[in-house]
Amino acid sequence: MSWHILGAGSLGGLWAARLFRAGIPVRLIFKDRLRLAQYRAAGGLSLREGKQDSLYPLPAETPQETSPIRRLLVACKAYDAEDAVAAVASRLIPGAEVVLLQNGIGSQERVVERIPRARCILASSTEGAFRESDFSIVQAGKGHTWLGDPAHPDHVPEWLDELNEADIPVQWSIEIMGQLWRKLAINCAINPLTVLHKCRNGELNAYAGEIKALTLELGALLEAVGHGNLAPGLQEAVLAVIDATADNTSSMLQDVTHGRRTEISFLLGHALQEAQRHGLKLGALEQLHRHLIDHLETHGLPVD
Ligand code: NAP
């Protein structure tokens, strides 16, 4: 059974290349004919893993193709996911399985509402990849991906082993919303500060007071949204991530540095929206959000 990859960028391309070389049928979906033509002119997707460069001539199409889709990997940014899925929604067979790789929280719900007859599987990934140029992907770090379905947490898809055999490390989680909230909380405590202080993750150790104030509020938010079990030890978890990724540049800082739109609405923005919905006043997070918005505006970047 074929996989379709919607969003053949960094992470989507990394998945697609590994599926292809494992002999699993896979097709890329580009947003329009221009992008498809550019891809064909490039001769395929190139992937660098360590010092190894490979070119994979994966078949590709546009959303307007009419063949049915049974398994779809949505690998666009969170702000593009809903429109991208809408463009292929009529091709999804009833019961199609749709894996959502988007970071943060909020985009998944919008996609689920768009395609009520499909089964949406949410992902939280620690894999790392970036695009050196169009259709040219670099694997930046090994990691793994948790997959889960809040509507059917015990229904493990039959293709999970196939992914692991294709060198895509995945694990089923019966608590995927908890995984996504934990990642979101850690991201809110780290990424915006790296942008405002223009620093690598490790340099945040100099801002321990700010981090403590943020993690206290994020802990209260986790309680409010029903994931209070994740609140104790949040500060230690944030500090451990800072140490483990000390030399890394956060994805948000990379986006700002390259003049790209950030996923702020689905991270800090979503956290504050949920806080408001639960009547929580989170002063340190609100101030951080205001400073980040000012910073993005100063750099001429979208604030949503
Ligand atoms: P990316 O490199 O920017 O790739 C996104 C791709 O989606 C681009 O190729 C883009 O095409 C394509 N796209 C946008 N709109 C589309 C549409 N309507 N139809 C088809 N394709 C469309 O992004 P990424 O880094 O892979 O990130 C994807 C998601 O994974 C994000 O939510 C990110 O936070 C998450 N994530 C990424 C990593 C990582 O290491 N990269 C790790 C963990 C999680 P164009 O180039 O034509 O715009």
Short mmCIF file of N, CA, C and O in Angstrom, two decimals, residues 137-257:
data_model
loop_
_atom_site.label_atom_id
_atom_site.label_comp_id
_atom_site.label_asym_id
_atom_site.label_seq_id
_atom_site.Cartn_x
_atom_site.Cartn_y
_atom_site.Cartn_z
N ILE A 137 18.06 17.59 1.23
CA ILE A 137 17.82 17.51 2.67
C ILE A 137 19.05 16.97 3.40
O ILE A 137 19.74 16.08 2.89
N VAL A 138 19.27 17.51 4.57
CA VAL A 138 20.38 17.04 5.40
C VAL A 138 19.80 16.49 6.69
O VAL A 138 19.01 17.18 7.36
N GLN A 139 20.16 15.26 7.02
CA GLN A 139 19.74 14.72 8.32
C GLN A 139 20.66 15.33 9.37
O GLN A 139 21.88 15.13 9.34
N ALA A 140 20.06 16.09 10.30
CA ALA A 140 20.88 16.85 11.25
C ALA A 140 21.13 16.08 12.53
O ALA A 140 22.09 16.34 13.24
N GLY A 141 20.23 15.18 12.85
CA GLY A 141 20.42 14.43 14.09
C GLY A 141 19.46 13.27 14.14
O GLY A 141 18.36 13.34 13.58
N LYS A 142 19.94 12.20 14.77
CA LYS A 142 19.04 11.04 14.90
C LYS A 142 18.06 11.31 16.02
O LYS A 142 18.35 12.04 16.95
N GLY A 143 16.91 10.72 15.92
CA GLY A 143 15.90 10.89 16.96
C GLY A 143 14.83 9.85 16.73
O GLY A 143 15.04 8.89 15.99
N HIS A 144 13.70 10.03 17.36
CA HIS A 144 12.61 9.12 17.07
C HIS A 144 11.28 9.83 17.17
O HIS A 144 11.20 10.98 17.61
N THR A 145 10.25 9.12 16.75
CA THR A 145 8.94 9.73 16.63
C THR A 145 7.91 8.90 17.37
O THR A 145 7.85 7.68 17.18
N TRP A 146 7.14 9.57 18.25
CA TRP A 146 6.01 8.91 18.90
C TRP A 146 4.77 9.17 18.07
O TRP A 146 4.56 10.30 17.60
N LEU A 147 3.99 8.14 17.91
CA LEU A 147 2.74 8.27 17.17
C LEU A 147 1.60 7.85 18.08
O LEU A 147 1.77 6.93 18.89
N GLY A 148 0.45 8.49 17.93
CA GLY A 148 -0.69 8.09 18.76
C GLY A 148 -1.98 8.67 18.22
O GLY A 148 -1.97 9.62 17.43
N ASP A 149 -3.08 8.09 18.67
CA ASP A 149 -4.40 8.51 18.21
C ASP A 149 -5.28 8.73 19.44
O ASP A 149 -5.72 7.76 20.06
N PRO A 150 -5.52 9.99 19.83
CA PRO A 150 -6.31 10.25 21.04
C PRO A 150 -7.71 9.63 20.97
O PRO A 150 -8.28 9.29 22.00
N ALA A 151 -8.25 9.46 19.75
CA ALA A 151 -9.61 8.89 19.63
C ALA A 151 -9.60 7.37 19.79
O ALA A 151 -10.59 6.78 20.23
N HIS A 152 -8.51 6.73 19.40
CA HIS A 152 -8.41 5.26 19.48
C HIS A 152 -7.00 4.91 19.98
O HIS A 152 -6.18 4.38 19.21
N PRO A 153 -6.73 5.20 21.26
CA PRO A 153 -5.34 5.08 21.74
C PRO A 153 -4.75 3.67 21.69
O PRO A 153 -3.54 3.51 21.64
N ASP A 154 -5.63 2.65 21.71
CA ASP A 154 -5.10 1.28 21.74
C ASP A 154 -5.01 0.62 20.36
O ASP A 154 -4.57 -0.51 20.24
N HIS A 155 -5.43 1.34 19.36
CA HIS A 155 -5.46 0.76 18.00
C HIS A 155 -4.15 1.07 17.29
O HIS A 155 -3.99 2.10 16.65
N VAL A 156 -3.19 0.15 17.42
CA VAL A 156 -1.86 0.36 16.84
C VAL A 156 -1.91 0.04 15.34
O VAL A 156 -2.37 -1.04 14.96
N PRO A 157 -1.45 0.94 14.48
CA PRO A 157 -1.52 0.67 13.04
C PRO A 157 -0.63 -0.51 12.65
O PRO A 157 0.45 -0.70 13.23
N GLU A 158 -1.09 -1.23 11.63
CA GLU A 158 -0.37 -2.45 11.24
C GLU A 158 1.00 -2.14 10.61
O GLU A 158 1.87 -3.00 10.55
N TRP A 159 1.18 -0.87 10.15
CA TRP A 159 2.41 -0.55 9.42
C TRP A 159 3.54 -0.04 10.32
O TRP A 159 4.58 0.38 9.84
N LEU A 160 3.34 -0.08 11.65
CA LEU A 160 4.35 0.48 12.55
C LEU A 160 5.71 -0.23 12.40
O LEU A 160 6.76 0.42 12.30
N ASP A 161 5.67 -1.57 12.34
CA ASP A 161 6.92 -2.32 12.21
C ASP A 161 7.61 -2.03 10.89
O ASP A 161 8.84 -1.97 10.80
N GLU A 162 6.78 -1.84 9.86
CA GLU A 162 7.31 -1.56 8.52
C GLU A 162 8.14 -0.27 8.55
O GLU A 162 9.19 -0.18 7.92
N LEU A 163 7.66 0.72 9.31
CA LEU A 163 8.41 1.98 9.41
C LEU A 163 9.75 1.75 10.11
O LEU A 163 10.79 2.23 9.66
N ASN A 164 9.72 1.01 11.20
CA ASN A 164 10.98 0.75 11.92
C ASN A 164 11.96 -0.02 11.03
O ASN A 164 13.15 0.27 11.02
N GLU A 165 11.41 -0.97 10.25
CA GLU A 165 12.29 -1.72 9.34
C GLU A 165 12.86 -0.81 8.25
O GLU A 165 13.93 -1.07 7.72
N ALA A 166 12.13 0.26 7.94
CA ALA A 166 12.61 1.22 6.93
C ALA A 166 13.55 2.25 7.55
O ALA A 166 13.87 3.27 6.93
N ASP A 167 13.98 2.01 8.81
CA ASP A 167 14.92 2.90 9.48
C ASP A 167 14.29 4.23 9.88
O ASP A 167 14.97 5.26 10.01
N ILE A 168 12.96 4.21 10.08
CA ILE A 168 12.26 5.38 10.62
C ILE A 168 11.85 4.98 12.04
O ILE A 168 10.89 4.24 12.23
N PRO A 169 12.61 5.43 13.05
CA PRO A 169 12.34 4.94 14.41
C PRO A 169 11.04 5.52 14.97
O PRO A 169 10.95 6.72 15.22
N VAL A 170 10.05 4.66 15.12
CA VAL A 170 8.75 5.10 15.63
C VAL A 170 8.32 4.22 16.79
O VAL A 170 8.72 3.06 16.89
N GLN A 171 7.48 4.78 17.63
CA GLN A 171 6.97 4.07 18.79
C GLN A 171 5.53 4.53 18.99
O GLN A 171 5.24 5.72 18.80
N TRP A 172 4.65 3.60 19.39
CA TRP A 172 3.26 3.97 19.62
C TRP A 172 3.12 4.55 21.02
O TRP A 172 3.74 4.04 21.97
N SER A 173 2.33 5.58 21.16
CA SER A 173 2.08 6.18 22.47
C SER A 173 0.58 6.20 22.73
O SER A 173 -0.18 6.68 21.88
N ILE A 174 0.17 5.73 23.90
CA ILE A 174 -1.26 5.79 24.23
C ILE A 174 -1.58 7.17 24.83
O ILE A 174 -2.71 7.47 25.14
N GLU A 175 -0.56 7.99 24.98
CA GLU A 175 -0.71 9.30 25.63
C GLU A 175 -0.12 10.40 24.75
O GLU A 175 0.67 11.22 25.22
N ILE A 176 -0.49 10.39 23.48
CA ILE A 176 0.18 11.31 22.55
C ILE A 176 -0.09 12.78 22.89
O ILE A 176 0.78 13.64 22.73
N MET A 177 -1.29 13.11 23.41
CA MET A 177 -1.54 14.51 23.75
C MET A 177 -0.60 14.96 24.89
O MET A 177 -0.12 16.10 24.89
N GLY A 178 -0.34 14.05 25.83
CA GLY A 178 0.61 14.37 26.90
C GLY A 178 2.01 14.62 26.32
O GLY A 178 2.70 15.55 26.72
N GLN A 179 2.41 13.77 25.35
CA GLN A 179 3.73 13.96 24.72
C GLN A 179 3.80 15.32 24.04
O GLN A 179 4.80 16.02 24.15
N LEU A 180 2.71 15.68 23.34
CA LEU A 180 2.71 16.96 22.61
C LEU A 180 2.72 18.14 23.58
O LEU A 180 3.42 19.14 23.36
N TRP A 181 1.97 18.01 24.69
CA TRP A 181 1.95 19.10 25.68
C TRP A 181 3.31 19.24 26.36
O TRP A 181 3.77 20.35 26.62
N ARG A 182 3.94 18.13 26.66
CA ARG A 182 5.26 18.19 27.32
C ARG A 182 6.26 18.89 26.40
O ARG A 182 7.00 19.78 26.81
N LYS A 183 6.24 18.49 25.13
CA LYS A 183 7.16 19.10 24.17
C LYS A 183 6.85 20.59 24.00
O LYS A 183 7.77 21.42 23.94
N LEU A 184 5.58 20.91 23.97
CA LEU A 184 5.18 22.32 23.83
C LEU A 184 5.68 23.14 25.02
O LEU A 184 6.22 24.24 24.87
N ALA A 185 5.50 22.59 26.23
CA ALA A 185 5.92 23.32 27.44
C ALA A 185 7.43 23.55 27.42
O ALA A 185 7.91 24.67 27.70
N ILE A 186 8.18 22.53 27.06
CA ILE A 186 9.65 22.68 27.02
C ILE A 186 10.03 23.69 25.95
O ILE A 186 10.88 24.57 26.16
N ASN A 187 9.36 23.60 24.81
CA ASN A 187 9.63 24.54 23.72
C ASN A 187 9.35 25.99 24.16
O ASN A 187 10.15 26.89 23.89
N CYS A 188 8.22 26.20 24.88
CA CYS A 188 7.87 27.57 25.33
C CYS A 188 8.91 28.13 26.29
O CYS A 188 9.10 29.35 26.35
N ALA A 189 9.56 27.25 27.05
CA ALA A 189 10.55 27.73 28.03
C ALA A 189 11.90 27.99 27.38
O ALA A 189 12.73 28.70 27.95
N ILE A 190 12.13 27.41 26.20
CA ILE A 190 13.46 27.52 25.60
C ILE A 190 13.46 28.40 24.33
O ILE A 190 14.21 29.40 24.25
N ASN A 191 12.64 28.05 23.36
CA ASN A 191 12.79 28.65 22.03
C ASN A 191 12.62 30.17 21.99
O ASN A 191 13.47 30.87 21.42
N PRO A 192 11.56 30.73 22.61
CA PRO A 192 11.43 32.19 22.53
C PRO A 192 12.63 32.91 23.16
O PRO A 192 13.10 33.92 22.63
N LEU A 193 13.15 32.38 24.27
CA LEU A 193 14.30 33.03 24.93
C LEU A 193 15.53 32.99 24.02
O LEU A 193 16.31 33.95 24.00
N THR A 194 15.71 31.90 23.28
CA THR A 194 16.88 31.84 22.38
C THR A 194 16.76 32.90 21.29
O THR A 194 17.77 33.42 20.83
N VAL A 195 15.51 33.19 20.88
CA VAL A 195 15.32 34.23 19.85
C VAL A 195 15.62 35.61 20.46
O VAL A 195 16.36 36.40 19.89
N LEU A 196 15.04 35.88 21.65
CA LEU A 196 15.19 37.21 22.25
C LEU A 196 16.64 37.48 22.66
O LEU A 196 17.11 38.61 22.58
N HIS A 197 17.34 36.42 23.13
CA HIS A 197 18.73 36.62 23.53
C HIS A 197 19.70 36.25 22.40
O HIS A 197 20.90 36.28 22.58
N LYS A 198 19.15 35.84 21.26
CA LYS A 198 19.95 35.47 20.09
C LYS A 198 21.09 34.54 20.49
O LYS A 198 22.27 34.86 20.30
N CYS A 199 20.74 33.44 21.12
CA CYS A 199 21.80 32.57 21.64
C CYS A 199 21.52 31.09 21.38
O CYS A 199 20.39 30.71 21.07
N ARG A 200 22.55 30.30 21.48
CA ARG A 200 22.38 28.85 21.41
C ARG A 200 21.70 28.37 22.69
O ARG A 200 21.74 29.05 23.71
N ASN A 201 21.14 27.16 22.63
CA ASN A 201 20.37 26.65 23.78
C ASN A 201 21.18 26.69 25.07
O ASN A 201 20.67 27.11 26.12
N GLY A 202 22.43 26.27 25.02
CA GLY A 202 23.25 26.15 26.22
C GLY A 202 23.44 27.47 26.95
O GLY A 202 23.57 27.51 28.18
N GLU A 203 23.43 28.57 26.19
CA GLU A 203 23.65 29.89 26.80
C GLU A 203 22.47 30.32 27.67
O GLU A 203 22.58 31.29 28.43
N LEU A 204 21.36 29.59 27.59
CA LEU A 204 20.20 29.94 28.43
C LEU A 204 20.45 29.65 29.90
O LEU A 204 19.70 30.12 30.76
N ASN A 205 21.50 28.90 30.21
CA ASN A 205 21.83 28.65 31.62
C ASN A 205 22.06 29.97 32.36
O ASN A 205 21.91 30.03 33.58
N ALA A 206 22.38 31.01 31.62
CA ALA A 206 22.61 32.33 32.24
C ALA A 206 21.28 33.00 32.63
O ALA A 206 21.28 34.05 33.26
N TYR A 207 20.16 32.43 32.21
CA TYR A 207 18.85 33.05 32.49
C TYR A 207 17.98 32.14 33.36
O TYR A 207 16.78 31.98 33.13
N ALA A 208 18.62 31.55 34.37
CA ALA A 208 17.93 30.55 35.20
C ALA A 208 16.69 31.11 35.88
O ALA A 208 15.68 30.41 36.02
N GLY A 209 16.74 32.39 36.29
CA GLY A 209 15.59 33.00 36.97
C GLY A 209 14.37 33.07 36.05
O GLY A 209 13.26 32.70 36.45
N GLU A 210 14.60 33.52 34.82
CA GLU A 210 13.50 33.61 33.85
C GLU A 210 12.92 32.22 33.57
O GLU A 210 11.70 32.04 33.50
N ILE A 211 13.81 31.25 33.44
CA ILE A 211 13.36 29.89 33.12
C ILE A 211 12.53 29.32 34.27
O ILE A 211 11.49 28.69 34.05
N LYS A 212 12.95 29.62 35.48
CA LYS A 212 12.20 29.12 36.64
C LYS A 212 10.79 29.71 36.65
O LYS A 212 9.79 28.99 36.82
N ALA A 213 10.70 31.02 36.42
CA ALA A 213 9.38 31.67 36.42
C ALA A 213 8.49 31.10 35.31
O ALA A 213 7.29 30.83 35.53
N LEU A 214 9.08 30.87 34.14
CA LEU A 214 8.28 30.33 33.02
C LEU A 214 7.82 28.90 33.30
O LEU A 214 6.67 28.54 33.04
N THR A 215 8.72 28.08 33.85
CA THR A 215 8.33 26.67 34.06
C THR A 215 7.27 26.54 35.16
O THR A 215 6.42 25.66 35.08
N LEU A 216 7.30 27.46 36.13
CA LEU A 216 6.25 27.43 37.16
C LEU A 216 4.88 27.67 36.51
O LEU A 216 3.91 26.97 36.78
N GLU A 217 4.83 28.68 35.64
CA GLU A 217 3.56 28.98 34.96
C GLU A 217 3.17 27.86 34.00
O GLU A 217 1.99 27.51 33.90
N LEU A 218 4.15 27.31 33.31
CA LEU A 218 3.84 26.22 32.37
C LEU A 218 3.33 24.99 33.13
O LEU A 218 2.44 24.27 32.65
N GLY A 219 3.86 24.77 34.33
CA GLY A 219 3.37 23.67 35.18
C GLY A 219 1.91 23.88 35.53
O GLY A 219 1.09 22.95 35.48
N ALA A 220 1.56 25.14 35.88
CA ALA A 220 0.15 25.45 36.21
C ALA A 220 -0.74 25.23 35.00
O ALA A 220 -1.87 24.73 35.10
N LEU A 221 -0.22 25.56 33.83
CA LEU A 221 -1.00 25.36 32.60
C LEU A 221 -1.21 23.86 32.34
O LEU A 221 -2.32 23.42 31.99
N LEU A 222 -0.16 23.07 32.53
CA LEU A 222 -0.29 21.61 32.32
C LEU A 222 -1.36 21.04 33.25
O LEU A 222 -2.17 20.20 32.83
N GLU A 223 -1.38 21.54 34.49
CA GLU A 223 -2.43 21.11 35.43
C GLU A 223 -3.81 21.44 34.86
O GLU A 223 -4.71 20.61 34.85
N ALA A 224 -3.95 22.69 34.39
CA ALA A 224 -5.26 23.18 33.93
C ALA A 224 -5.77 22.40 32.73
O ALA A 224 -6.98 22.20 32.58
N VAL A 225 -4.86 21.96 31.85
CA VAL A 225 -5.31 21.28 30.63
C VAL A 225 -5.38 19.76 30.81
O VAL A 225 -5.55 19.02 29.85
N GLY A 226 -5.22 19.32 32.07
CA GLY A 226 -5.43 17.90 32.34
C GLY A 226 -4.18 17.04 32.22
O GLY A 226 -4.27 15.81 32.12
N HIS A 227 -3.00 17.67 32.21
CA HIS A 227 -1.75 16.90 32.17
C HIS A 227 -0.87 17.25 33.36
O HIS A 227 0.34 17.44 33.24
N GLY A 228 -1.53 17.38 34.54
CA GLY A 228 -0.83 17.76 35.77
C GLY A 228 0.28 16.79 36.13
O GLY A 228 1.25 17.17 36.77
N ASN A 229 0.18 15.54 35.67
CA ASN A 229 1.24 14.56 35.97
C ASN A 229 2.58 14.98 35.35
O ASN A 229 3.64 14.51 35.77
N LEU A 230 2.52 15.88 34.34
CA LEU A 230 3.77 16.30 33.67
C LEU A 230 4.39 17.53 34.34
O LEU A 230 5.50 17.92 34.00
N ALA A 231 3.65 18.14 35.29
CA ALA A 231 4.14 19.39 35.89
C ALA A 231 5.33 19.20 36.82
O ALA A 231 6.33 19.92 36.70
N PRO A 232 5.29 18.21 37.75
CA PRO A 232 6.46 18.07 38.62
C PRO A 232 7.70 17.70 37.78
O PRO A 232 7.61 16.86 36.89
N GLY A 233 8.78 18.36 38.07
CA GLY A 233 10.02 18.03 37.34
C GLY A 233 10.14 18.73 36.00
O GLY A 233 11.09 18.49 35.25
N LEU A 234 9.18 19.63 35.69
CA LEU A 234 9.26 20.31 34.38
C LEU A 234 10.54 21.17 34.28
O LEU A 234 11.23 21.15 33.26
N GLN A 235 10.82 21.89 35.38
CA GLN A 235 12.00 22.75 35.33
C GLN A 235 13.28 21.92 35.10
O GLN A 235 14.13 22.28 34.28
N GLU A 236 13.38 20.79 35.81
CA GLU A 236 14.55 19.92 35.64
C GLU A 236 14.61 19.40 34.20
O GLU A 236 15.68 19.30 33.60
N ALA A 237 13.42 19.08 33.64
CA ALA A 237 13.38 18.57 32.26
C ALA A 237 13.87 19.64 31.28
O ALA A 237 14.64 19.35 30.36
N VAL A 238 13.46 20.89 31.52
CA VAL A 238 13.88 21.98 30.64
C VAL A 238 15.41 22.15 30.73
O VAL A 238 16.10 22.26 29.71
N LEU A 239 15.93 22.14 31.97
CA LEU A 239 17.38 22.32 32.14
C LEU A 239 18.15 21.17 31.51
O LEU A 239 19.22 21.36 30.93
N ALA A 240 17.58 19.96 31.59
CA ALA A 240 18.24 18.80 30.99
C ALA A 240 18.28 18.94 29.46
O ALA A 240 19.29 18.62 28.82
N VAL A 241 17.18 19.44 28.88
CA VAL A 241 17.17 19.64 27.42
C VAL A 241 18.18 20.71 27.03
O VAL A 241 18.91 20.58 26.05
N ILE A 242 18.25 21.78 27.84
CA ILE A 242 19.22 22.85 27.55
C ILE A 242 20.64 22.28 27.54
O ILE A 242 21.44 22.57 26.64
N ASP A 243 20.95 21.44 28.51
CA ASP A 243 22.30 20.86 28.57
C ASP A 243 22.54 19.88 27.43
O ASP A 243 23.59 19.88 26.79
N ALA A 244 21.52 19.04 27.16
CA ALA A 244 21.71 18.01 26.13
C ALA A 244 21.80 18.62 24.73
O ALA A 244 22.36 18.01 23.82
N THR A 245 21.25 19.83 24.57
CA THR A 245 21.25 20.46 23.23
C THR A 245 22.03 21.77 23.26
O THR A 245 21.74 22.69 22.49
N ALA A 246 23.02 21.83 24.17
CA ALA A 246 23.72 23.10 24.43
C ALA A 246 24.26 23.76 23.16
O ALA A 246 24.21 24.99 23.02
N ASP A 247 24.76 22.97 22.21
CA ASP A 247 25.36 23.56 21.01
C ASP A 247 24.34 23.85 19.91
O ASP A 247 24.70 24.39 18.86
N ASN A 248 23.09 23.46 20.13
CA ASN A 248 22.08 23.61 19.06
C ASN A 248 21.52 25.02 18.99
O ASN A 248 21.40 25.71 20.00
N THR A 249 21.10 25.38 17.78
CA THR A 249 20.33 26.61 17.58
C THR A 249 18.87 26.18 17.48
O THR A 249 18.54 25.30 16.68
N SER A 250 18.00 26.76 18.30
CA SER A 250 16.60 26.30 18.31
C SER A 250 15.95 26.53 16.95
O SER A 250 16.37 27.40 16.18
N SER A 251 14.90 25.72 16.67
CA SER A 251 14.23 25.84 15.36
C SER A 251 13.65 27.25 15.18
O SER A 251 13.67 27.81 14.09
N MET A 252 13.17 27.84 16.30
CA MET A 252 12.58 29.18 16.18
C MET A 252 13.64 30.22 15.85
O MET A 252 13.44 31.09 15.00
N LEU A 253 14.80 30.11 16.48
CA LEU A 253 15.88 31.05 16.17
C LEU A 253 16.36 30.85 14.73
O LEU A 253 16.64 31.81 14.01
N GLN A 254 16.43 29.58 14.28
CA GLN A 254 16.82 29.32 12.89
C GLN A 254 15.83 29.98 11.94
O GLN A 254 16.22 30.61 10.96
N ASP A 255 14.52 29.84 12.24
CA ASP A 255 13.50 30.45 11.37
C ASP A 255 13.70 31.96 11.31
O ASP A 255 13.69 32.55 10.23
N VAL A 256 13.85 32.59 12.49
CA VAL A 256 13.98 34.05 12.51
C VAL A 256 15.25 34.49 11.77
O VAL A 256 15.24 35.42 10.96
N THR A 257 16.35 33.78 12.01
CA THR A 257 17.62 34.14 11.37
C THR A 257 17.50 34.06 9.84
O THR A 257 18.10 34.85 9.12
#
